[in-house]
Coordinates of C-alpha atoms in Angstrom, one line a residue:
M733 CA 17.8 25.1 -0.5
S734 CA 20.5 23.4 1.4
E735 CA 21.1 19.6 1.3
R736 CA 19.8 19.5 4.9
G737 CA 16.7 21.3 3.9
A738 CA 16.1 19.1 0.9
L739 CA 16.6 16.0 3.1
R740 CA 14.1 17.4 5.6
V741 CA 11.5 18.0 2.8
R742 CA 12.0 14.5 1.5
L743 CA 11.7 13.0 5.0
D744 CA 8.5 15.1 5.7
R745 CA 7.1 13.8 2.4
L746 CA 7.9 10.2 3.3
V747 CA 6.2 10.6 6.7
R748 CA 3.1 12.0 5.1
E749 CA 3.1 9.2 2.6
V750 CA 3.4 6.5 5.3
A751 CA 0.6 8.2 7.3
K752 CA -1.7 8.2 4.3
F753 CA -0.7 4.6 3.4
G754 CA -1.4 3.7 7.0
A755 CA -4.8 5.4 7.0
V756 CA -6.0 3.6 3.9
G757 CA -4.3 0.4 5.0
G758 CA -5.9 0.6 8.5
A759 CA -9.4 1.0 6.9
G760 CA -8.5 -1.9 4.5
L761 CA -7.4 -4.0 7.5
L762 CA -10.8 -3.4 9.2
V763 CA -12.6 -4.4 5.9
N764 CA -10.4 -7.5 5.6
L765 CA -11.0 -8.6 9.2
L766 CA -14.7 -7.9 9.1
V767 CA -15.3 -9.7 5.9
F768 CA -13.1 -12.6 7.1
N769 CA -15.0 -13.0 10.3
L770 CA -18.4 -12.6 8.7
V771 CA -17.6 -15.2 6.1
R772 CA -16.0 -17.5 8.5
H773 CA -18.8 -17.5 11.0
T774 CA -21.8 -17.4 8.5
T775 CA -20.7 -19.8 5.8
P776 CA -19.1 -23.3 5.7
L777 CA -16.1 -22.0 3.8
P778 CA -12.7 -23.2 5.2
V779 CA -10.7 -20.6 7.0
V780 CA -8.1 -19.9 4.3
R781 CA -10.8 -19.6 1.6
A782 CA -12.7 -17.2 3.8
S783 CA -9.4 -15.3 4.2
V784 CA -8.7 -15.2 0.5
L785 CA -12.2 -13.8 -0.2
A786 CA -11.7 -11.2 2.5
S787 CA -8.3 -10.2 1.0
V788 CA -9.8 -9.7 -2.4
V789 CA -12.5 -7.4 -1.0
A790 CA -9.9 -5.5 0.9
I791 CA -7.6 -5.2 -2.2
A792 CA -10.5 -3.6 -4.2
F793 CA -11.2 -1.2 -1.3
N794 CA -7.5 -0.3 -0.9
Y795 CA -7.0 0.4 -4.6
V796 CA -9.6 3.1 -4.5
G797 CA -8.1 4.6 -1.3
F798 CA -4.5 4.5 -2.6
R799 CA -5.4 5.9 -6.0
Y800 CA -7.7 8.7 -4.8
F801 CA -6.1 9.5 -1.4
T802 CA -2.6 8.3 -0.7
Y803 CA -1.2 8.6 -4.2
R804 CA -3.6 11.0 -5.9
D805 CA -0.7 13.3 -6.9
R806 CA 1.1 10.5 -8.7
D807 CA 1.3 9.8 -12.4
K808 CA -2.2 9.0 -13.8
N809 CA -1.3 8.5 -17.5
R810 CA -0.9 4.7 -17.5
R811 CA -3.9 3.5 -15.5
T812 CA -4.1 0.1 -17.2
K813 CA -0.5 -0.6 -16.4
E814 CA -0.9 0.8 -12.9
L815 CA -4.0 -1.4 -12.2
S816 CA -2.2 -4.5 -13.6
L817 CA 0.9 -3.9 -11.4
F818 CA -1.4 -3.2 -8.4
L819 CA -3.2 -6.5 -8.9
L820 CA 0.1 -8.4 -9.5
F821 CA 1.7 -7.0 -6.3
S822 CA -1.6 -7.4 -4.4
A823 CA -1.7 -11.0 -5.4
V824 CA 1.8 -11.6 -4.1
G825 CA 0.7 -9.9 -0.9
L826 CA -2.4 -12.1 -0.8
V827 CA -0.1 -15.2 -1.0
I828 CA 2.1 -13.9 1.8
E829 CA -0.8 -13.0 4.0
N830 CA -2.7 -16.2 3.5
G831 CA 0.5 -18.3 3.5
V832 CA 1.0 -17.3 7.1
L833 CA -2.6 -18.3 7.9
Y834 CA -2.4 -21.5 6.0
T835 CA 0.8 -22.5 7.8
A836 CA -0.7 -21.8 11.2
T837 CA -4.0 -23.6 10.3
Y838 CA -2.8 -26.7 8.5
G839 CA 0.8 -26.9 9.6
F840 CA 0.3 -26.4 13.3
D841 CA -3.5 -27.1 13.6
W842 CA -4.1 -23.6 15.1
D843 CA -7.7 -23.1 14.0
S844 CA -9.6 -21.5 16.8
P845 CA -11.3 -18.2 16.0
L846 CA -8.7 -16.3 18.1
Q847 CA -5.7 -18.1 16.5
S848 CA -7.1 -17.6 13.0
N849 CA -7.5 -13.8 13.7
V850 CA -4.0 -13.5 15.2
F851 CA -2.3 -15.3 12.2
K852 CA -4.5 -13.4 9.7
F853 CA -3.4 -10.1 11.4
L854 CA 0.2 -11.3 11.4
G855 CA 0.1 -12.2 7.7
I856 CA -1.5 -8.9 6.9
G857 CA 1.4 -7.1 8.7
V858 CA 4.1 -9.0 6.8
A859 CA 2.3 -8.5 3.5
T860 CA 1.9 -4.8 4.2
L861 CA 5.6 -4.3 4.3
F862 CA 5.9 -5.8 0.8
R863 CA 2.9 -3.9 -0.5
F864 CA 4.2 -0.5 0.7
W865 CA 7.5 -1.0 -1.0
S866 CA 6.1 -2.4 -4.2
Y867 CA 3.2 0.1 -4.6
R868 CA 5.4 3.2 -4.0
T869 CA 8.3 1.8 -6.2
W870 CA 6.4 0.2 -9.1
V871 CA 2.7 1.0 -9.1
F872 CA 2.1 4.6 -8.1
R873 CA 5.2 6.2 -9.6
T874 CA 6.1 9.8 -9.0
L875 CA 6.0 12.3 -11.8
P876 CA 9.4 13.5 -13.1
G877 CA 11.1 16.0 -10.9
P878 CA 13.0 19.1 -11.9
G879 CA 15.3 18.5 -14.8
P880 CA 18.1 20.4 -16.4
S881 CA 16.1 21.3 -19.5
G882 CA 13.0 23.0 -18.0
P883 CA 10.6 23.6 -15.1
A884 CA 9.6 20.8 -12.8
V885 CA 6.4 18.8 -13.2
A886 CA 5.7 18.8 -9.5
S887 CA 4.1 15.7 -8.0
S888 CA 2.9 17.4 -4.8
A889 CA 2.6 20.7 -3.0
T890 CA 6.0 20.1 -1.4
D891 CA 7.6 19.4 -4.7
R892 CA 6.1 22.6 -6.1
A893 CA 7.4 24.6 -3.1
L894 CA 10.9 23.0 -3.6
A895 CA 10.8 23.9 -7.3
R896 CA 9.9 27.5 -6.5
A897 CA 12.7 27.8 -4.0
R898 CA 15.2 26.5 -6.5
Q899 CA 14.0 29.0 -9.1
R900 CA 14.4 31.9 -6.7
T901 CA 17.9 30.9 -5.8
G902 CA 18.8 30.1 -9.4
R903 CA 19.5 26.4 -8.7
S904 CA 18.3 23.5 -10.8

């Protein structure tokens, strides 16, 4: 396979990964916003505490979606380490997400329901960029690719197809 073809395969794989991450993240966003608004309007909890609670519920929802949908083909041998890293990076994302809301609410006194939802959404967006990078880099690691000493342990259908093409052409 040519370098251009390999680049195309990698780009296609990244686009699919981003789409799956977005699907799970979009569902998690809805869970987050629904729980946030439900807690905010039915309990006396302050806005940021309601947001933290909603974020925790969404983090649990997202882990299941990422592990069993987005990254189902990734290494599953170290689940304890994976979950620990997921929770660590999710906690950093939680701080980013709720830091934006905290700043708007207590720094600028923007506390109306509309303002809270806008800044909650904005915080989720900023935190999502960090989470995407950290989850794909540290948490849901790819399996080893083709090596010089043996056949590939493919991490997806695309990787398996790429490995077969290399075997047919005699490339490693």
